[in-house]
Amino acid sequence: MYLHGTSTINERNHLEIGGCDTVELAAAYGTPLYVMDEALIRQRCSEYMEAFRASGLKFQVAYASKAFCVMAMCRIVEEEGLALDVVSDGELYTALKAGFPAQRIHFHGNNKTPEEIGMALDAGIGCFVVDNAVELHMLNAIAGEKGVRANILLRITPGVEAHTHEYISTGQTDSKFGFDLENGAAFEAVKQAADLPNVELLGVHSHIGSQIFEVDGFRLAVEKVAAFAAHVRDKLSLVFRVINLGGGFGIRYTEGDTPLPVAAYVQAIAEAVKEQFGNLRYPLPEIWTEPGRSIVGDAGTTLYTVGTYKDIPGVRKYVAVDGGMTDNPRPALYDARYEAMLANRGGDPAEEVVSVAGKCCESGDMLIWDVKLPAVRSGDILAVSCTGAYNYAMASNYNRLRRPAVVFVKDGKADVVVKRESYDHLLGNDLIPERMLKVTRPV
Ligand code: LLP
């Protein structure tokens, strides 16, 4: 596992993050445990803000909260001056309860319910990213009933397929998201939106995929969006004030990954915007982006306790930890690769290649297939890095495992921002119908 952010090996030969000894964290809060390097999260936020400031463009950076949405995270995002993208009533509720300013919230999603739309309008959120025609008319109607006007962007699918895992590409024509650019649906939506009395069309939105390492896809998306904007201007005399280019900037999960620094993505996008819109003599729109993974992904480390292991001679050695696909479904879902180290024996030489198994009752519950570690023993603390995005957010109670706690570490201090679930949490919504309680039990 490569060390980054505030991670170091301390004088006790333990992995330390944010000035906190991770072996002590594991003992104090139990495992599995998500540890988030707060300084690194803040650094990533400011890298985006600084790079956009340097570009001279008007901008908003909206953290895509789907990557990791808890109230403390919303506070950080607020403090760092970013906007926030939510995709459900639950994410919206979390943000509002954390005191996040509604004006800086953008609401996404391909199937917003009338209740969600009503809730967001009542809160006075800054913008809806409208995904389809049904939503467009529903939003217009609900806003009308409430006597308000909703700012909107229309999500378009620009027909750009980013080089990434197919399950997380959303920019291609055959997508459940957005209005298609090529077949005229996007143009038709703009025409309709411009005529609706209770929505204010600010511009369009495009998201081309996730965990993207190259800038070419973004450049192409800018080109397509700019050409579309010019077409709309020429045909409808309508000028977009905002272009949202979505998220998807890649991170370094493993040493072999080669993402660009945040500033390079931003610079490439800014240059493409200036060039493309400039060529079309189009007033430079405000540029919004929605990074999720690249804000929190590499700031997270999950600590596990090693339990059992078994060596199958000539085949492999399985090492089992006290979590798995419940706290990190990404290896099972996307074949995602992670790196790991023994937090309690940080500097020890790696001696054996093992496979890290989770504790769920299915063979697919593997966290890492091959990782080189010192000879692993029961009781070791295994640290898996870069688990900050889409881990806690996608965690489940499969096999009735309790979801782990999340701690933020910074300057030698650890703060629990999500408590570990209790057995009562697990049973909190269970009910036994009265008729089943009437069973007579032998005394
Ligand atoms: N904006 C939109 C419209 C999105 O759909 C997404 C991610 C983002 C922004 C943020 O993308 P990011 O910067 O985090 O790549 N569960 C999958 C990732 C799904 C991403 C869905 N949309 C995973 O674990 O890899």
XYZ file of C-alpha atoms and ligand atoms in Angstrom:
468
model
C 0.000 0.000 0.000
C 1.431 3.346 -0.961
C 1.446 6.002 1.758
C -0.216 9.308 0.940
C -1.967 12.228 2.622
C -0.957 12.321 6.292
C -0.266 8.550 6.448
C 3.100 7.545 7.902
C 4.653 4.674 9.818
C 5.327 5.875 13.358
C 8.096 4.930 15.793
C 5.987 2.022 17.083
C 5.991 0.601 13.556
C 2.267 1.351 13.299
C 0.376 3.041 10.496
C -0.499 6.544 11.591
C -3.105 8.733 9.866
C -3.881 12.314 10.805
C -1.428 11.984 13.687
C -3.460 9.085 15.145
C -2.057 5.604 15.673
C -4.408 3.335 13.719
C -3.801 0.376 16.048
C -5.060 2.531 18.894
C -8.015 3.644 16.795
C -8.898 0.010 16.130
C -8.717 -0.762 19.847
C -10.738 2.295 20.840
C -13.522 2.096 18.259
C -13.524 -1.532 17.163
C -13.140 -2.936 13.668
C -14.057 -2.728 10.886
C -13.497 1.003 11.131
C -13.483 3.663 8.431
C -10.761 6.223 9.109
C -10.943 9.464 7.127
C -7.945 11.763 6.745
C -9.688 15.107 7.202
C -6.700 17.175 6.102
C -6.573 15.286 2.819
C -10.294 15.819 2.178
C -9.844 19.533 2.797
C -6.755 19.571 0.589
C -8.685 17.999 -2.289
C -11.513 20.511 -1.856
C -9.094 23.402 -1.990
C -7.213 21.945 -4.955
C -10.462 22.190 -6.933
C -11.283 25.647 -5.671
C -7.772 26.986 -6.303
C -7.537 25.493 -9.784
C -10.872 26.997 -10.801
C -9.984 30.359 -9.291
C -6.766 30.279 -11.312
C -8.750 29.543 -14.492
C -10.517 32.890 -14.301
C -13.837 31.216 -15.140
C -16.947 31.663 -13.063
C -17.493 28.307 -11.397
C -19.096 26.094 -8.784
C -17.563 22.869 -7.529
C -20.353 20.689 -6.172
C -19.194 17.736 -4.111
C -21.133 14.670 -5.320
C -22.315 13.532 -1.920
C -23.284 10.060 -3.180
C -19.601 9.179 -2.710
C -19.804 9.684 1.050
C -22.709 11.528 2.609
C -22.719 12.113 6.336
C -23.421 15.316 8.231
C -19.790 15.985 9.209
C -18.758 15.671 5.564
C -21.415 18.216 4.600
C -19.920 20.571 7.212
C -16.462 20.249 5.668
C -17.825 20.849 2.179
C -19.649 23.905 3.465
C -16.566 25.266 5.211
C -14.416 24.750 2.134
C -16.859 26.787 0.046
C -18.045 24.051 -2.325
C -21.599 23.401 -3.433
C -23.250 20.009 -2.879
C -24.893 17.553 -5.241
C -27.600 15.297 -3.811
C -29.565 12.545 -5.534
C -32.236 11.599 -3.034
C -34.398 12.854 -0.218
C -32.014 11.100 2.190
C -28.945 12.955 0.941
C -30.919 16.206 0.873
C -32.149 15.622 4.421
C -28.600 14.893 5.609
C -27.295 18.112 4.051
C -30.098 20.259 5.416
C -29.771 18.774 8.912
C -26.049 19.530 8.766
C -26.950 23.156 8.120
C -25.755 23.143 4.532
C -27.064 26.263 2.737
C -29.921 25.125 0.487
C -28.991 27.653 -2.186
C -25.756 25.730 -2.790
C -27.480 22.355 -3.223
C -28.061 20.774 -6.647
C -30.570 17.950 -6.944
C -29.838 15.098 -9.343
C -31.473 11.797 -10.185
C -33.352 10.059 -12.982
C -36.475 9.388 -10.951
C -37.119 12.140 -8.463
C -40.449 11.593 -6.757
C -43.043 14.332 -6.324
C -42.279 14.213 -2.601
C -38.568 14.744 -3.202
C -39.253 17.627 -5.560
C -41.615 19.196 -3.037
C -39.089 18.808 -0.235
C -36.326 20.394 -2.311
C -38.548 23.297 -3.403
C -39.636 23.920 0.177
C -36.003 23.979 1.258
C -35.197 26.444 -1.534
C -32.372 24.509 -3.177
C -30.222 26.205 -5.798
C -30.832 24.023 -8.816
C -32.466 20.871 -10.147
C -30.671 18.813 -12.747
C -33.668 17.635 -14.737
C -33.171 14.209 -16.231
C -36.212 13.581 -18.446
C -39.437 15.005 -19.825
C -41.687 13.497 -17.155
C -39.644 15.199 -14.464
C -39.521 18.493 -16.350
C -43.295 18.792 -16.446
C -43.767 17.467 -12.942
C -41.286 19.983 -11.553
C -42.954 22.807 -13.450
C -46.342 21.794 -12.053
C -45.214 21.386 -8.446
C -43.260 24.656 -8.520
C -46.393 26.329 -9.901
C -48.512 24.962 -7.058
C -46.017 26.319 -4.580
C -45.758 29.662 -6.339
C -42.000 29.374 -6.902
C -39.693 29.210 -9.887
C -37.063 26.469 -9.957
C -33.611 26.890 -11.461
C -32.842 23.965 -13.718
C -30.148 22.401 -15.819
C -31.112 19.754 -18.355
C -29.044 16.617 -18.214
C -27.934 15.623 -21.664
C -26.153 12.471 -22.785
C -23.455 13.770 -25.073
C -22.610 10.406 -26.610
C -19.150 10.312 -25.119
C -18.052 7.042 -23.648
C -15.271 7.507 -21.141
C -12.616 4.826 -20.851
C -13.715 3.194 -17.662
C -15.548 0.167 -16.296
C -18.747 -0.272 -18.298
C -21.036 -0.239 -15.259
C -19.943 3.270 -14.424
C -20.091 4.870 -17.841
C -23.123 7.079 -18.217
C -22.337 9.301 -21.192
C -23.164 6.905 -24.013
C -26.364 7.173 -26.017
C -27.882 4.011 -24.575
C -28.154 5.285 -21.032
C -30.927 5.546 -18.480
C -29.797 9.108 -17.808
C -30.614 12.335 -19.535
C -31.824 13.706 -22.845
C -30.021 12.366 -25.871
C -28.059 14.898 -27.835
C -27.841 12.999 -31.092
C -31.499 12.075 -31.564
C -32.882 15.555 -30.904
C -34.368 14.828 -27.473
C -32.079 17.389 -25.835
C -33.055 20.158 -28.251
C -36.744 19.382 -27.792
C -36.323 19.503 -23.996
C -34.644 22.905 -24.178
C -37.494 24.216 -26.321
C -40.086 22.946 -23.877
C -38.227 24.117 -20.782
C -37.866 27.613 -22.216
C -41.640 27.848 -22.504
C -42.532 26.554 -19.065
C -43.472 29.318 -16.644
C -42.179 27.838 -13.399
C -38.699 26.737 -14.350
C -35.703 28.904 -15.137
C -33.379 27.149 -17.582
C -29.778 27.967 -16.642
C -28.100 25.547 -19.023
C -27.158 21.918 -19.466
C -25.372 19.168 -17.625
C -23.224 16.315 -18.899
C -21.519 13.534 -16.947
C -19.429 11.111 -18.957
C -18.423 8.456 -16.454
C -16.403 7.716 -13.362
C -12.788 6.931 -12.401
C -11.563 8.580 -15.614
C -7.824 9.065 -16.061
C -7.651 10.964 -19.351
C -8.843 14.444 -20.241
C -9.844 13.577 -23.809
C -13.353 12.500 -22.829
C -13.958 15.787 -21.033
C -12.575 17.764 -23.990
C -14.899 15.937 -26.335
C -17.857 16.494 -24.029
C -17.091 20.231 -23.919
C -16.903 20.287 -27.713
C -20.283 18.590 -28.065
C -21.940 20.724 -25.404
C -20.546 23.934 -26.922
C -21.790 22.963 -30.383
C -25.206 22.213 -28.889
C -25.243 25.536 -27.035
C -24.466 27.366 -30.259
C -27.195 25.456 -32.100
C -29.715 26.396 -29.405
C -28.586 30.043 -29.544
C -28.934 30.137 -33.314
C -32.310 28.382 -33.486
C -34.000 29.595 -30.300
C -32.112 32.778 -29.386
C -31.415 31.276 -26.006
C -28.057 31.450 -24.249
C -26.921 29.025 -21.568
C -25.422 30.691 -18.506
C -24.223 27.466 -16.912
C -22.569 24.316 -18.194
C -22.155 21.496 -15.698
C -19.557 18.927 -16.710
C -20.295 16.389 -13.983
C -17.699 14.429 -12.065
C -15.686 11.325 -12.751
C -12.098 12.397 -12.142
C -10.043 9.311 -11.324
C -8.009 8.561 -8.213
C -5.014 6.384 -7.437
C -6.370 3.244 -5.783
C -3.218 1.245 -6.452
C 0.351 2.181 -7.203
C -0.218 1.302 -10.858
C -3.052 3.824 -11.271
C -2.038 7.052 -12.946
C -4.710 9.701 -12.506
C -3.903 13.328 -13.237
C -3.588 15.842 -10.440
C -6.852 17.713 -9.791
C -5.371 20.906 -11.198
C -4.632 19.188 -14.520
C -8.256 18.063 -15.000
C -9.514 21.512 -14.152
C -6.993 23.196 -16.413
C -7.854 20.922 -19.331
C -11.560 21.575 -18.872
C -11.055 25.322 -18.526
C -8.907 25.461 -21.644
C -11.421 23.422 -23.628
C -14.260 25.679 -22.474
C -12.417 28.865 -23.397
C -11.356 27.491 -26.753
C -14.648 25.876 -27.790
C -16.995 28.612 -26.633
C -14.520 31.257 -27.803
C -14.459 29.775 -31.310
C -18.246 29.992 -31.402
C -18.205 33.573 -30.059
C -20.363 32.397 -27.216
C -20.349 34.281 -23.888
C -18.248 32.141 -21.518
C -20.673 30.195 -19.355
C -20.217 29.491 -15.672
C -18.619 26.050 -15.311
C -19.895 23.677 -12.663
C -18.349 20.318 -11.817
C -19.342 17.503 -9.486
C -16.368 15.546 -8.157
C -17.173 12.847 -5.629
C -14.548 10.115 -5.584
C -11.644 12.506 -6.111
C -12.625 14.526 -3.020
C -12.920 11.665 -0.536
C -11.668 8.452 -2.144
C -8.020 8.405 -1.191
C -8.710 9.975 2.213
C -10.372 6.802 3.511
C -8.722 3.746 5.042
C -10.617 0.780 6.442
C -9.165 -1.065 9.409
C -10.017 -4.725 9.919
C -8.954 -7.355 12.409
C -7.575 -10.538 10.898
C -9.384 -13.573 12.237
C -8.943 -16.950 10.594
C -6.714 -17.961 7.723
C -6.078 -21.085 5.752
C -3.305 -22.137 3.457
C -4.253 -24.316 0.513
C -0.841 -25.658 -0.495
C 0.037 -24.785 -4.056
C -3.151 -22.777 -4.455
C -3.425 -19.753 -2.157
C -3.594 -18.530 1.391
C -6.896 -16.999 2.436
C -6.830 -14.461 5.244
C -10.256 -13.563 6.607
C -11.155 -10.209 8.126
C -14.111 -9.069 10.224
C -15.791 -7.128 7.389
C -15.987 -7.530 3.627
C -18.538 -6.872 0.915
C -20.839 -5.308 3.499
C -18.464 -2.409 4.131
C -16.823 -2.471 0.677
C -18.914 -3.991 -2.121
C -16.713 -2.518 -4.862
C -14.439 -5.534 -5.481
C -17.488 -7.776 -5.856
C -19.459 -5.277 -7.950
C -16.817 -3.727 -10.151
C -13.812 -5.962 -9.794
C -12.193 -2.994 -8.041
C -8.588 -3.325 -6.872
C -7.305 -2.205 -3.499
C -3.993 -2.220 -1.650
C -3.419 -3.130 1.970
C -0.825 -3.312 4.725
C -0.619 -4.551 8.274
C -1.238 -1.458 10.390
C 0.389 -3.002 13.449
C 3.560 -4.037 11.614
C 3.892 -1.149 9.202
C 7.549 -1.398 8.271
C 7.929 -5.185 8.343
C 9.042 -6.692 5.055
C 6.356 -8.283 2.910
C 6.929 -12.048 2.852
C 3.847 -13.738 1.478
C 1.132 -13.210 -1.063
C -2.324 -13.718 0.433
C -5.937 -13.159 -0.566
C -8.128 -11.171 1.768
C -11.591 -12.639 2.262
C -14.566 -11.023 3.909
C -16.765 -12.802 6.431
C -19.979 -12.969 4.412
C -21.431 -16.280 3.404
C -20.587 -16.206 -0.245
C -17.470 -17.002 -2.220
C -17.583 -13.681 -4.069
C -16.931 -11.842 -0.835
C -13.252 -11.158 -1.485
C -11.648 -7.786 -0.768
C -8.262 -8.334 -2.430
C -7.197 -11.323 -4.486
C -3.426 -11.009 -4.198
C -1.578 -8.767 -1.818
C 1.945 -9.070 -0.493
C 2.106 -8.760 3.289
C 4.336 -9.796 6.207
C 3.363 -13.276 7.482
C -0.199 -12.606 8.641
C -1.397 -13.747 12.080
C -4.769 -13.681 13.803
C -5.232 -10.390 15.568
C -3.244 -8.351 13.065
C -4.855 -5.099 11.999
C -5.224 -4.948 8.237
C -5.520 -1.507 6.663
C -7.100 -1.238 3.200
C -6.454 2.165 1.631
C -8.484 4.476 -0.626
C -11.861 3.370 0.722
C -13.256 6.870 1.278
C -15.632 6.896 -1.698
C -18.552 4.533 -2.358
C -17.705 2.315 0.619
C -19.611 3.602 3.631
C -22.073 5.044 1.096
C -22.752 1.586 -0.353
C -22.423 -0.424 2.841
C -25.135 -2.898 3.730
C -26.306 -5.106 6.548
C -26.022 -8.281 4.505
C -25.723 -11.283 6.810
C -26.924 -8.847 9.457
C -23.474 -7.414 9.914
C -23.476 -4.069 11.652
C -22.166 -1.133 9.647
C -18.830 0.161 10.982
C -18.153 3.482 12.631
C -16.506 6.339 10.746
C -13.863 8.489 12.427
C -12.322 11.680 11.112
C -8.682 12.054 12.141
C -6.752 15.295 12.109
C -3.791 16.689 14.047
C -3.661 13.747 16.430
C -7.368 13.899 17.281
C -10.056 11.402 16.290
C -13.738 12.279 16.120
C -16.451 9.723 15.579
C -18.731 11.087 12.847
C -20.816 7.931 12.464
C -21.281 5.506 15.337
C -20.901 1.799 14.800
C -24.328 0.247 14.472
C -25.640 -1.560 17.496
C -27.761 -4.705 17.615
C -30.667 -2.391 18.362
C -29.991 -0.577 15.100
C -30.283 -3.883 13.327
C -33.613 -4.661 14.917
C -34.820 -1.063 15.056
C -37.358 -1.435 12.258
C -38.241 -5.100 12.766
C -41.719 -5.922 13.975
C -43.161 -9.267 14.967
C -46.876 -9.399 14.086
C -49.027 -9.823 17.120
C -50.348 -13.175 15.887
C -46.846 -14.574 16.011
C -46.422 -13.522 19.602
C -49.363 -15.658 20.654
C -47.386 -18.851 20.366
C -47.555 -20.689 23.662
C -44.145 -21.528 24.846
C -43.378 -24.415 27.150
C -42.511 -23.067 30.611
N -22.202 13.610 -11.155
C -23.025 12.661 -11.607
C -24.178 13.027 -12.400
C -22.766 11.311 -11.307
O -23.591 10.384 -11.777
C -21.639 10.970 -10.532
C -21.367 9.591 -10.182
C -20.806 12.001 -10.072
C -21.117 13.308 -10.415
C -19.594 11.748 -9.238
O -18.673 10.963 -9.898
P -17.224 10.714 -9.251
O -16.497 12.030 -9.282
O -17.434 10.270 -7.853
O -16.633 9.677 -10.098
N -20.546 3.355 -7.217
C -19.573 3.509 -8.272
C -19.529 4.908 -8.798
C -20.824 5.375 -9.356
C -20.768 6.796 -9.809
C -22.117 7.305 -10.104
N -22.167 8.666 -10.481
C -18.209 3.113 -7.755
O -18.111 2.683 -6.604
O -17.217 3.182 -8.466
